[in-house]
PDB file of N, CA and C in Angstrom:
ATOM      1  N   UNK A   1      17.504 132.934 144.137  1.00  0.00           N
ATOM      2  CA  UNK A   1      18.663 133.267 144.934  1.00  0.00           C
ATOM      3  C   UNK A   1      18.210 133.502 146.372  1.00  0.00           C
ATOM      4  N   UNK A   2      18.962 132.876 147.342  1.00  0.00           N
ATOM      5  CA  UNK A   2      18.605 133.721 148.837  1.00  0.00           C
ATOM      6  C   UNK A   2      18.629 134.396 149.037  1.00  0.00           C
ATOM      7  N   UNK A   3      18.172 135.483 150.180  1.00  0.00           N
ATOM      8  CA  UNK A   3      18.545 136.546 150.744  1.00  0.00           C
ATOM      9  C   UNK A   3      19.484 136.706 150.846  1.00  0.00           C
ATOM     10  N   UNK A   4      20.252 135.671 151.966  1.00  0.00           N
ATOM     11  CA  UNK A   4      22.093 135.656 152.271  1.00  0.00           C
ATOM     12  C   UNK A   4      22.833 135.648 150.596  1.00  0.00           C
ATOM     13  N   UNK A   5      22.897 134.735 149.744  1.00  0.00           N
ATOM     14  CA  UNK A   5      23.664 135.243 148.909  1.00  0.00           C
ATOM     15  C   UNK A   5      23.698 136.269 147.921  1.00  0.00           C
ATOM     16  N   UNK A   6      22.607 137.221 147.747  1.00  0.00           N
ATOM     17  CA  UNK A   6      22.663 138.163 146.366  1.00  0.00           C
ATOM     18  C   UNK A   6      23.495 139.517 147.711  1.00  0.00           C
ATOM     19  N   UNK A   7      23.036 139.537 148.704  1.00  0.00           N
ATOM     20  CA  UNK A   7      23.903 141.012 149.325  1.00  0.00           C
ATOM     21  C   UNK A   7      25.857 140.683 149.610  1.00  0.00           C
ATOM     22  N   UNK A   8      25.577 139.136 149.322  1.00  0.00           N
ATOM     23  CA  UNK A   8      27.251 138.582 149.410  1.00  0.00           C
ATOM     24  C   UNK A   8      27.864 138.663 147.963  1.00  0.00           C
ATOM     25  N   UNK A   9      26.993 138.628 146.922  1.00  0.00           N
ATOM     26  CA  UNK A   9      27.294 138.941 145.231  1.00  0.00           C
ATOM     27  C   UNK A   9      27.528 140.156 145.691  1.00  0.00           C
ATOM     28  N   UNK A  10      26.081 141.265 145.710  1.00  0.00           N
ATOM     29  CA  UNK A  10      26.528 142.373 145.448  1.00  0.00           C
ATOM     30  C   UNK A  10      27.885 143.321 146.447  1.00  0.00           C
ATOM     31  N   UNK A  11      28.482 142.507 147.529  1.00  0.00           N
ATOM     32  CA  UNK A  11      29.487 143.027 148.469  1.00  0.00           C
ATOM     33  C   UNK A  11      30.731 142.689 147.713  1.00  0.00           C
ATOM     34  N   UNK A  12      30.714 141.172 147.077  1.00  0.00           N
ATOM     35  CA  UNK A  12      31.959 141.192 146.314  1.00  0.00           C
ATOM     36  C   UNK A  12      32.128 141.966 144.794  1.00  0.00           C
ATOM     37  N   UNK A  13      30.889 141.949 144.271  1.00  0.00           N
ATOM     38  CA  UNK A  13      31.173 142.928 143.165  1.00  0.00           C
ATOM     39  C   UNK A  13      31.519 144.338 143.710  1.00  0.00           C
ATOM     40  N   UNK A  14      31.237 144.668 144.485  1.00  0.00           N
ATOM     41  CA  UNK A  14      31.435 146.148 144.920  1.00  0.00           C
ATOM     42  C   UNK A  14      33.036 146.232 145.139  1.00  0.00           C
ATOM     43  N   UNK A  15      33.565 145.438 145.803  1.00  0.00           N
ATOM     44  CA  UNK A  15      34.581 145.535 146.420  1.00  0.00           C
ATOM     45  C   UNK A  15      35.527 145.075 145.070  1.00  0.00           C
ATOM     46  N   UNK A  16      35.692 144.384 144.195  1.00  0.00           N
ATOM     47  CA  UNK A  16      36.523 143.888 143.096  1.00  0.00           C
ATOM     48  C   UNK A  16      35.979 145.546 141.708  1.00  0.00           C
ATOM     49  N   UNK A  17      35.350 146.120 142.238  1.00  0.00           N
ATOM     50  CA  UNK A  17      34.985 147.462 141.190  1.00  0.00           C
ATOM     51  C   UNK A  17      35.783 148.400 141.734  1.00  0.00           C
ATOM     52  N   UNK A  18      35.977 148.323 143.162  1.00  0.00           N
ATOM     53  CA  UNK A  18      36.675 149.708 144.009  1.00  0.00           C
ATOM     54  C   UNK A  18      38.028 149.341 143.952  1.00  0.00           C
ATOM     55  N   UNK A  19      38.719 148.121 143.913  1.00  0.00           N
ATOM     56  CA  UNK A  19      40.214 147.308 144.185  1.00  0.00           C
ATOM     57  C   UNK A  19      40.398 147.964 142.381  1.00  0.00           C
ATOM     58  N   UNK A  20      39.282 147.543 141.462  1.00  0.00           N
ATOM     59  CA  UNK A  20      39.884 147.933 139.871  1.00  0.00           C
ATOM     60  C   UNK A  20      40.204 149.192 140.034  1.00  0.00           C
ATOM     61  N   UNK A  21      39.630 150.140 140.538  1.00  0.00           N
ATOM     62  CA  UNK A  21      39.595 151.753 140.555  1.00  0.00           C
ATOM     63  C   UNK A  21      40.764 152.283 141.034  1.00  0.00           C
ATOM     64  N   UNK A  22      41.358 151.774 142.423  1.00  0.00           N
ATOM     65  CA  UNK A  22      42.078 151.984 143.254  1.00  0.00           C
ATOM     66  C   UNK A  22      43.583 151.890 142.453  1.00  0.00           C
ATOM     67  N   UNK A  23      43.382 150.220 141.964  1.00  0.00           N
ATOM     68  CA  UNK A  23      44.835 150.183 141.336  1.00  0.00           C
ATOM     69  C   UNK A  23      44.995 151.247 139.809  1.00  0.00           C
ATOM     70  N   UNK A  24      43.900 151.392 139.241  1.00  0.00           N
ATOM     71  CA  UNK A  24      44.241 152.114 137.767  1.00  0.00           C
ATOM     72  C   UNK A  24      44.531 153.574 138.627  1.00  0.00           C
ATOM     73  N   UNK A  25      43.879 154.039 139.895  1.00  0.00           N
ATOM     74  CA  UNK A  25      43.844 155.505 140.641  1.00  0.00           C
ATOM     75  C   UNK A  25      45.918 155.365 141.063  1.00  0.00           C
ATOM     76  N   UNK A  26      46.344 154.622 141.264  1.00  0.00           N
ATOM     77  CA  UNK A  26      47.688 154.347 142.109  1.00  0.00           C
ATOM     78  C   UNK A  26      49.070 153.893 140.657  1.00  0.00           C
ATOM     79  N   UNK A  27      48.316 153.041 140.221  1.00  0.00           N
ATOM     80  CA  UNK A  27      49.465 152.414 139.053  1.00  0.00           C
ATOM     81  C   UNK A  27      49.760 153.817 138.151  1.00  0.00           C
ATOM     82  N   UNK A  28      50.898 154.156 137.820  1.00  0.00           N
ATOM     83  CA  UNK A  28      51.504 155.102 136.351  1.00  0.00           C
ATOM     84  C   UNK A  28      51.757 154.106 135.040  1.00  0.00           C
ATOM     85  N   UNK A  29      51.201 154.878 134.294  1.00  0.00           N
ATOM     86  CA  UNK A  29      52.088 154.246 132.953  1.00  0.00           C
ATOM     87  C   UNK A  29      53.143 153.728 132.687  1.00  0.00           C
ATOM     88  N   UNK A  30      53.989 152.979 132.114  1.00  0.00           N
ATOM     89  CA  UNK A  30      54.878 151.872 131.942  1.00  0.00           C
ATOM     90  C   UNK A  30      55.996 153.454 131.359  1.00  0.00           C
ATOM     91  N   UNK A  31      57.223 152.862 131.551  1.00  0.00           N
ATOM     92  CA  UNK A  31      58.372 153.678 130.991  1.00  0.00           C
ATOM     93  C   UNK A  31      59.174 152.646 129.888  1.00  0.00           C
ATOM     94  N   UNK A  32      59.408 153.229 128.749  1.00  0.00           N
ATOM     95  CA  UNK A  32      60.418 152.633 127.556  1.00  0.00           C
ATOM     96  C   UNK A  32      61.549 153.796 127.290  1.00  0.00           C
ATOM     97  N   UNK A  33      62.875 152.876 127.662  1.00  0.00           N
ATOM     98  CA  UNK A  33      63.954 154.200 127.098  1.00  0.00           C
ATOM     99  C   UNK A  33      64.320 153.307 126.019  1.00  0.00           C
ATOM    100  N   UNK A  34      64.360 153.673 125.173  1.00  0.00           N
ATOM    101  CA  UNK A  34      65.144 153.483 123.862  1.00  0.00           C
ATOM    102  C   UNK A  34      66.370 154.092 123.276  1.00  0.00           C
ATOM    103  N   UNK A  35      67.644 153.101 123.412  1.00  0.00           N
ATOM    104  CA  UNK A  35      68.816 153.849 123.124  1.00  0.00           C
ATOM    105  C   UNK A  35      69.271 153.474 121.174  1.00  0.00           C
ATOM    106  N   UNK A  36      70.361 154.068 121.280  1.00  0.00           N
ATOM    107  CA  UNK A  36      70.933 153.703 119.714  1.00  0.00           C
ATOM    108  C   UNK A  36      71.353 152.026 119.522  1.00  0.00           C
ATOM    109  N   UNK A  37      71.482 151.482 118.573  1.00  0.00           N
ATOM    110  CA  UNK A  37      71.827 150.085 119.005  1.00  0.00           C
ATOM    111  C   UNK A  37      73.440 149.996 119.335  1.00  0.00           C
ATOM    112  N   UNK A  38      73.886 149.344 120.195  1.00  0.00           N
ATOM    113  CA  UNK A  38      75.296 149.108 120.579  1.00  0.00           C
ATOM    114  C   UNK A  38      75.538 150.454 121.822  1.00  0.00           C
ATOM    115  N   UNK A  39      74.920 151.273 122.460  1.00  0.00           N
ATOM    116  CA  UNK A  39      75.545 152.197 123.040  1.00  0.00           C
ATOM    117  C   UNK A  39      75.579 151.752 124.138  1.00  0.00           C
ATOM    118  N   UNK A  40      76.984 152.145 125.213  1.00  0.00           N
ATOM    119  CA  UNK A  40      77.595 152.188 125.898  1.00  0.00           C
ATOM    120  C   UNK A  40      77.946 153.175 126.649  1.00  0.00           C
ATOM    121  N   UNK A  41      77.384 153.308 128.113  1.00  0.00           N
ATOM    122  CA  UNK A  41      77.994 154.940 128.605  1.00  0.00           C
ATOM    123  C   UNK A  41      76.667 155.624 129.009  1.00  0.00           C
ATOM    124  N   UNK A  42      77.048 156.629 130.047  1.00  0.00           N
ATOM    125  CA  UNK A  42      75.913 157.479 130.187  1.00  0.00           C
ATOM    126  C   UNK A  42      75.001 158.210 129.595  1.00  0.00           C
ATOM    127  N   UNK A  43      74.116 158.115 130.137  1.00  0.00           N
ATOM    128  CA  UNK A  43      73.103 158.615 129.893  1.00  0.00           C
ATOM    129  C   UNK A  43      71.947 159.913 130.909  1.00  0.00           C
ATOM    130  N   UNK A  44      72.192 161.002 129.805  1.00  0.00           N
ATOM    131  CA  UNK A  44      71.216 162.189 130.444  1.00  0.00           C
ATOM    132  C   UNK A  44      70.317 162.624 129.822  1.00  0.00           C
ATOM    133  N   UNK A  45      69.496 162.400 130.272  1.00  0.00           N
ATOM    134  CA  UNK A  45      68.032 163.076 130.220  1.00  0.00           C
ATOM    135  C   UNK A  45      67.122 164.335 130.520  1.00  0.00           C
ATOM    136  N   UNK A  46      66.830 165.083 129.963  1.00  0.00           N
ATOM    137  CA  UNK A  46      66.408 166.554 130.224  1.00  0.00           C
ATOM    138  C   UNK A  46      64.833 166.572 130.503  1.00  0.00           C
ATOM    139  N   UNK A  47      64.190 167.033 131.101  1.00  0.00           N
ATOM    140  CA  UNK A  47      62.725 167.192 131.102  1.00  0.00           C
ATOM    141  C   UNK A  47      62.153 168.645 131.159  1.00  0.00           C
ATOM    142  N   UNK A  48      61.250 169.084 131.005  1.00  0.00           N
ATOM    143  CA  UNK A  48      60.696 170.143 131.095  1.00  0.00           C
ATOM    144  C   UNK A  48      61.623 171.659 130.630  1.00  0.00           C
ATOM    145  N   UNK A  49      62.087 170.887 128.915  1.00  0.00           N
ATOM    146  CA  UNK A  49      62.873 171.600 128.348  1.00  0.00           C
ATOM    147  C   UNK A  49      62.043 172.394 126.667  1.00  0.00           C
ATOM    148  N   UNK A  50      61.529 173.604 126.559  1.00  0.00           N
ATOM    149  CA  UNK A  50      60.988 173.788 125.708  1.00  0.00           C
ATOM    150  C   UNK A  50      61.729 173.896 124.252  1.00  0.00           C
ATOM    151  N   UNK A  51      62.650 173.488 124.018  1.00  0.00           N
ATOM    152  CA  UNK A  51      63.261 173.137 122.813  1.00  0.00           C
ATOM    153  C   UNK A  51      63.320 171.692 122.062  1.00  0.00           C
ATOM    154  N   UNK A  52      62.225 170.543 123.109  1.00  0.00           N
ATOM    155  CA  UNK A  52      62.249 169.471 122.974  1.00  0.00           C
ATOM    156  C   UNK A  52      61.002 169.073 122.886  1.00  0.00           C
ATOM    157  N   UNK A  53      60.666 168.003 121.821  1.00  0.00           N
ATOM    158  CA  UNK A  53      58.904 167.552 121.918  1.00  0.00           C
ATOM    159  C   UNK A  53      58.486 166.822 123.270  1.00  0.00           C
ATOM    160  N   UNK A  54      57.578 166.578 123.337  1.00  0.00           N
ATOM    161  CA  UNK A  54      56.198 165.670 124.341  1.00  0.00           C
ATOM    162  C   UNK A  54      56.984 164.818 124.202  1.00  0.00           C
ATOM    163  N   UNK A  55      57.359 163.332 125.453  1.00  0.00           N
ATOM    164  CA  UNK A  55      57.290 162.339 125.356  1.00  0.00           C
ATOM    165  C   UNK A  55      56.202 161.748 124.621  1.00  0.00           C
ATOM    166  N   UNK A  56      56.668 160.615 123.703  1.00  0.00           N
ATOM    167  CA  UNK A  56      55.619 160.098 123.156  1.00  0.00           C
ATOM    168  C   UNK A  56      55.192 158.739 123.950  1.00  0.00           C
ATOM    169  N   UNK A  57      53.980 158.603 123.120  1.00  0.00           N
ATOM    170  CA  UNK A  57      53.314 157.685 123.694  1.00  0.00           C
ATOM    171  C   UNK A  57      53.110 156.613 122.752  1.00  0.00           C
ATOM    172  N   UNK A  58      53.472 155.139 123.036  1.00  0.00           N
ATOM    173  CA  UNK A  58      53.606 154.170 122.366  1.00  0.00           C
ATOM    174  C   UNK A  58      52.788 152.947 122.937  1.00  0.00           C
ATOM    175  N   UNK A  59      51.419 153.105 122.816  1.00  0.00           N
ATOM    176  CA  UNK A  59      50.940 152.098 123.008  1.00  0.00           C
ATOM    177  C   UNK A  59      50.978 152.245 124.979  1.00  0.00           C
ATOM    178  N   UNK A  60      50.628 151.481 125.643  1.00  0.00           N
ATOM    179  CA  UNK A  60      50.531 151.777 127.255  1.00  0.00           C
ATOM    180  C   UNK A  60      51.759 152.782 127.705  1.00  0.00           C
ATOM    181  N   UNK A  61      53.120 152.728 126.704  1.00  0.00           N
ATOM    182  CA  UNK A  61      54.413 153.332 127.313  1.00  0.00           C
ATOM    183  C   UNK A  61      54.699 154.803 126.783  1.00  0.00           C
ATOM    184  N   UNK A  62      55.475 155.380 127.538  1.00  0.00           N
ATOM    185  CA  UNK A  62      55.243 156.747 127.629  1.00  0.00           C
ATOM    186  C   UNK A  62      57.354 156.256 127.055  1.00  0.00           C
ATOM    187  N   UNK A  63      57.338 157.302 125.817  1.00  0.00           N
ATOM    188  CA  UNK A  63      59.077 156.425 125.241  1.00  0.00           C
ATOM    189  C   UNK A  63      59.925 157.898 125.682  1.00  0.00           C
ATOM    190  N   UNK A  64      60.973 157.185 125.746  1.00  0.00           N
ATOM    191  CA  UNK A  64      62.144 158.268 126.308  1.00  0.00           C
ATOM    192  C   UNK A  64      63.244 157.747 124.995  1.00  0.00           C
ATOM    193  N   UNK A  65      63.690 158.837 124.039  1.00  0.00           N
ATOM    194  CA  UNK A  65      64.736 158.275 123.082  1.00  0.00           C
ATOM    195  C   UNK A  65      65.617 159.012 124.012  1.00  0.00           C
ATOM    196  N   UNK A  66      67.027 157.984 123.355  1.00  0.00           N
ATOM    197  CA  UNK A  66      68.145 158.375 123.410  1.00  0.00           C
ATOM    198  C   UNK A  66      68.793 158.675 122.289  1.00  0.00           C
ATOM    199  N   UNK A  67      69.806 160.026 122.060  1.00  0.00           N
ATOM    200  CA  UNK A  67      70.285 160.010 121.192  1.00  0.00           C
ATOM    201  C   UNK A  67      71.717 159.279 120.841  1.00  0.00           C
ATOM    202  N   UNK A  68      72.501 159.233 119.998  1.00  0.00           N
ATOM    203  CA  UNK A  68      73.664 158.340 119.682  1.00  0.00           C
ATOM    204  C   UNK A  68      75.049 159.399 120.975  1.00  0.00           C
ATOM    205  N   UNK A  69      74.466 160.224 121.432  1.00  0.00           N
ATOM    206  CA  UNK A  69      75.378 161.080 122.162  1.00  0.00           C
ATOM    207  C   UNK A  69      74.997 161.070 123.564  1.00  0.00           C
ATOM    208  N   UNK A  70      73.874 159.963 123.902  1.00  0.00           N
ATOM    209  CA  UNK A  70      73.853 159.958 125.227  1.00  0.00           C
ATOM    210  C   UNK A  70      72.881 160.862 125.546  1.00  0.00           C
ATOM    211  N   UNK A  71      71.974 161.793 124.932  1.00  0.00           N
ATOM    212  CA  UNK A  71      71.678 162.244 125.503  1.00  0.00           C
ATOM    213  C   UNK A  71      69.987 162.544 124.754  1.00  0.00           C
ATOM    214  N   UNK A  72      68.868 162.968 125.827  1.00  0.00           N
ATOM    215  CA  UNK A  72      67.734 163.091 125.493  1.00  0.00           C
ATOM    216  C   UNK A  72      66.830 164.168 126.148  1.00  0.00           C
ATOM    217  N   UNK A  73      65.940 164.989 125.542  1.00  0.00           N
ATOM    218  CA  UNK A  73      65.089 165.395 126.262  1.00  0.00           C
ATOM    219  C   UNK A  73      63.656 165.769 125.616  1.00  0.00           C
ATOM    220  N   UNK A  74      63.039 166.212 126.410  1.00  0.00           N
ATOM    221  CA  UNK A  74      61.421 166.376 126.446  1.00  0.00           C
ATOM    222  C   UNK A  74      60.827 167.606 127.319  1.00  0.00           C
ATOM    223  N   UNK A  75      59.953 168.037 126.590  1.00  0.00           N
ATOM    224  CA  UNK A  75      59.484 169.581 127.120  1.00  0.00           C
ATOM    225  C   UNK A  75      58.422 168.942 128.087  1.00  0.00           C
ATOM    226  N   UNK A  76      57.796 167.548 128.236  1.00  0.00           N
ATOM    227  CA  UNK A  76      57.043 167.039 129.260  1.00  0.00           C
ATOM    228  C   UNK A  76      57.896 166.891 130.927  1.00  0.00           C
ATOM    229  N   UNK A  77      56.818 167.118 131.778  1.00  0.00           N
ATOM    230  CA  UNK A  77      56.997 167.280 133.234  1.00  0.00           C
ATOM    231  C   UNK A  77      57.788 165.747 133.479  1.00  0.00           C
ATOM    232  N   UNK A  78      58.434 166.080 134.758  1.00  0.00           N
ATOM    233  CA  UNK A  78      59.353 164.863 135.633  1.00  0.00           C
ATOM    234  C   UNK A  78      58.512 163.567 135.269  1.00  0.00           C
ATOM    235  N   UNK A  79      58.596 162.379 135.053  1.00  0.00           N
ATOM    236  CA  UNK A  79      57.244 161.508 135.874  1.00  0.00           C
ATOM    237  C   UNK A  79      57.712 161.028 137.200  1.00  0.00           C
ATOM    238  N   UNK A  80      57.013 161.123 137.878  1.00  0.00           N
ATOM    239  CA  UNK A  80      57.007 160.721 139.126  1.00  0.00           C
ATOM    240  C   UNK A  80      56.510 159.273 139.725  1.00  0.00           C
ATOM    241  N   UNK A  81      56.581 158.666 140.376  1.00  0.00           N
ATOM    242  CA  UNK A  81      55.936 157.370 141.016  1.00  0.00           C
ATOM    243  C   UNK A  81      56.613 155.978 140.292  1.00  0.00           C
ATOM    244  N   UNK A  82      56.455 155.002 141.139  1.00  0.00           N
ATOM    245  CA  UNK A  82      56.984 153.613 140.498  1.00  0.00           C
ATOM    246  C   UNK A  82      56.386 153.401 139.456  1.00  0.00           C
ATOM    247  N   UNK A  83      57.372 152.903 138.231  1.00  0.00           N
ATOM    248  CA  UNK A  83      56.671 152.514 137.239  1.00  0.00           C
ATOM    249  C   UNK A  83      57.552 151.365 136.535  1.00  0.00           C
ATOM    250  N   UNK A  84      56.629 150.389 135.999  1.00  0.00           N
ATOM    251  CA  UNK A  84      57.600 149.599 135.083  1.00  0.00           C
ATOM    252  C   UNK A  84      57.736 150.177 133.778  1.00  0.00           C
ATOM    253  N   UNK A  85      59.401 149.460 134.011  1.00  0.00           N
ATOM    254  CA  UNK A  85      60.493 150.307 132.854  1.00  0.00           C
ATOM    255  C   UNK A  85      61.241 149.233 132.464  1.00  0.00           C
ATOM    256  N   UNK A  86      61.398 149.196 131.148  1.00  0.00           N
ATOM    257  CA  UNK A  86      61.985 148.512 129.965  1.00  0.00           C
ATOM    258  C   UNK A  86      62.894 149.653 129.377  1.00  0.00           C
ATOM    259  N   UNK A  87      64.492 148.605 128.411  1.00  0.00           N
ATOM    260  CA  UNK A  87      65.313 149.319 127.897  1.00  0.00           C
ATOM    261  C   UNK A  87      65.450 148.281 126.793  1.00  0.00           C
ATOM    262  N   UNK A  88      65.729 149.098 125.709  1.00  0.00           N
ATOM    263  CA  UNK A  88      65.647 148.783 124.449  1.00  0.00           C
ATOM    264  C   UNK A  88      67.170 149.114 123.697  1.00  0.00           C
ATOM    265  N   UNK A  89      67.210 148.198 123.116  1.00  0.00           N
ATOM    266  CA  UNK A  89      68.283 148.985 121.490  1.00  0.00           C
ATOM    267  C   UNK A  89      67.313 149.397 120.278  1.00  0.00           C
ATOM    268  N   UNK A  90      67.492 149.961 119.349  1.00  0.00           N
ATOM    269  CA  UNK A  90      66.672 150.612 118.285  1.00  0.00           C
ATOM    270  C   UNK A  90      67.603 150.607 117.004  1.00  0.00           C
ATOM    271  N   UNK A  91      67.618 149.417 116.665  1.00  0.00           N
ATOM    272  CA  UNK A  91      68.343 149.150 115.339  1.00  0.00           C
ATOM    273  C   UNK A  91      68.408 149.940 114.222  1.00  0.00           C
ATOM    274  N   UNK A  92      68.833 150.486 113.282  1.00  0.00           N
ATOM    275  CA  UNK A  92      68.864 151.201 112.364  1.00  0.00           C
ATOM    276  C   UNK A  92      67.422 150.895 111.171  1.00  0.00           C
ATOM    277  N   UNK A  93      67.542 149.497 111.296  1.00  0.00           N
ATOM    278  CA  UNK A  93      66.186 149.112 110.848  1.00  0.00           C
ATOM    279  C   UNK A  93      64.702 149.191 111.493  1.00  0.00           C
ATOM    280  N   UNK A  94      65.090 149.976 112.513  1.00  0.00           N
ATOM    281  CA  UNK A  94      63.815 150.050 113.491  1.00  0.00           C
ATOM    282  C   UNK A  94      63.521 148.794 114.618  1.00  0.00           C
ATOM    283  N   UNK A  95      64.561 148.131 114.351  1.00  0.00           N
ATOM    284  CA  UNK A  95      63.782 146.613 115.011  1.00  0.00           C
ATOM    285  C   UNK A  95      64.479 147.161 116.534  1.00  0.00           C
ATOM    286  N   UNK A  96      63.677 146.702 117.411  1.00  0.00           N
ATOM    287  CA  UNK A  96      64.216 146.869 119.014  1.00  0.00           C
ATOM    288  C   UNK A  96      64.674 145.492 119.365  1.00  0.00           C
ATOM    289  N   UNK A  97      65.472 145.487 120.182  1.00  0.00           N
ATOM    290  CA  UNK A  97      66.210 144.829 121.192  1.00  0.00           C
ATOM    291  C   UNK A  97      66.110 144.932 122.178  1.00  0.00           C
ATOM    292  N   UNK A  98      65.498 143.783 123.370  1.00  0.00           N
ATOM    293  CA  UNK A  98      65.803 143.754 124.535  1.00  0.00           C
ATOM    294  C   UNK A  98      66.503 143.856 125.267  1.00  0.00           C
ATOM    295  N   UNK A  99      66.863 144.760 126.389  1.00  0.00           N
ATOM    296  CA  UNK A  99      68.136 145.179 127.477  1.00  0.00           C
ATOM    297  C   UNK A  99      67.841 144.190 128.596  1.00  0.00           C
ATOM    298  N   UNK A 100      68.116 143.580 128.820  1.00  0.00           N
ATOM    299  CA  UNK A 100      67.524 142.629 130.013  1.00  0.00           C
ATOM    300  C   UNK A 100      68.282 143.115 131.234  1.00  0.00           C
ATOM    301  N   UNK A 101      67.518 143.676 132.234  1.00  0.00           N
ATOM    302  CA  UNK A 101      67.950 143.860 133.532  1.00  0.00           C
ATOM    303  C   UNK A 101      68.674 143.427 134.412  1.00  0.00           C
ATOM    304  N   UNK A 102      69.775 143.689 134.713  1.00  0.00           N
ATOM    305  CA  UNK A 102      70.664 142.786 135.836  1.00  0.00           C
ATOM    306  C   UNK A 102      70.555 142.704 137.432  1.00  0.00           C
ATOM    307  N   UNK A 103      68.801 143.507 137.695  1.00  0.00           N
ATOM    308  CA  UNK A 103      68.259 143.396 139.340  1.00  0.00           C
ATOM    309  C   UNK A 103      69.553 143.711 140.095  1.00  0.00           C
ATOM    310  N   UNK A 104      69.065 144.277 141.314  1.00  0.00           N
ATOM    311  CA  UNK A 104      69.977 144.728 142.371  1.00  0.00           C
ATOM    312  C   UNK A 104      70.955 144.207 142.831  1.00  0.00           C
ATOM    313  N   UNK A 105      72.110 144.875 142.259  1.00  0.00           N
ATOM    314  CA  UNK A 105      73.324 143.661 142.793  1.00  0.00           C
ATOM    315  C   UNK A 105      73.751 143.298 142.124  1.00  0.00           C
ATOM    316  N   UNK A 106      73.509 143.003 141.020  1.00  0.00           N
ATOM    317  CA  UNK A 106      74.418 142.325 139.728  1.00  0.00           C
ATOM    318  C   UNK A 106      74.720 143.063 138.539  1.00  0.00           C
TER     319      UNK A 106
END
């Protein structure tokens, strides 16, 4: 190897180790709300309520149920920061359903 290229290896490995760090240091965990299947209507959510369990954790997603009354909570803190979020139906059989997003505006 040359001189010139192993300090140009070791500058780009350095820099693609600190960019991995940075984004896992900045990115939050993914959000899943899961409602009843077919529901319609608002929805409230409680946090940092001690009559309610931990959000659970499902694999990368941190799950938010809904109950058939609209309503949910969890004795875990606010989450804070952008995160990707998915919405679900939760079939009686357990099977989920995709909510597909209608983006800003529609």
């Amino acid at each position: 190897m040359t001189s010139v290229r192993k300090p140009l290896i070791i500058g780009v490995l350095f820099f693609v180790v600190a960019l991995a760090c940075a984004a896992l240091w900045i990115l939050e965990r993914p959000v899943a709300w899961e409602l009843p299947a077919g529901y319609k209507g608002w929805v409230v959510f409680q946090y940092e309520s001690g009559a309610c369990p931990p959000i659970r954790e499902q694999g990368l997603f941190l799950v938010h149920f809904i109950g058939p009354d609209g309503r949910g909570c969890t004795s875990s803190p606010v989450l804070k920061g952008w995160r990707y979020t998915k919405f679900s139906y939760v079939q009686a059989g357990g099977e989920r359903l995709h909510i597909p997003s209608s983006g800003w505006g529609r």
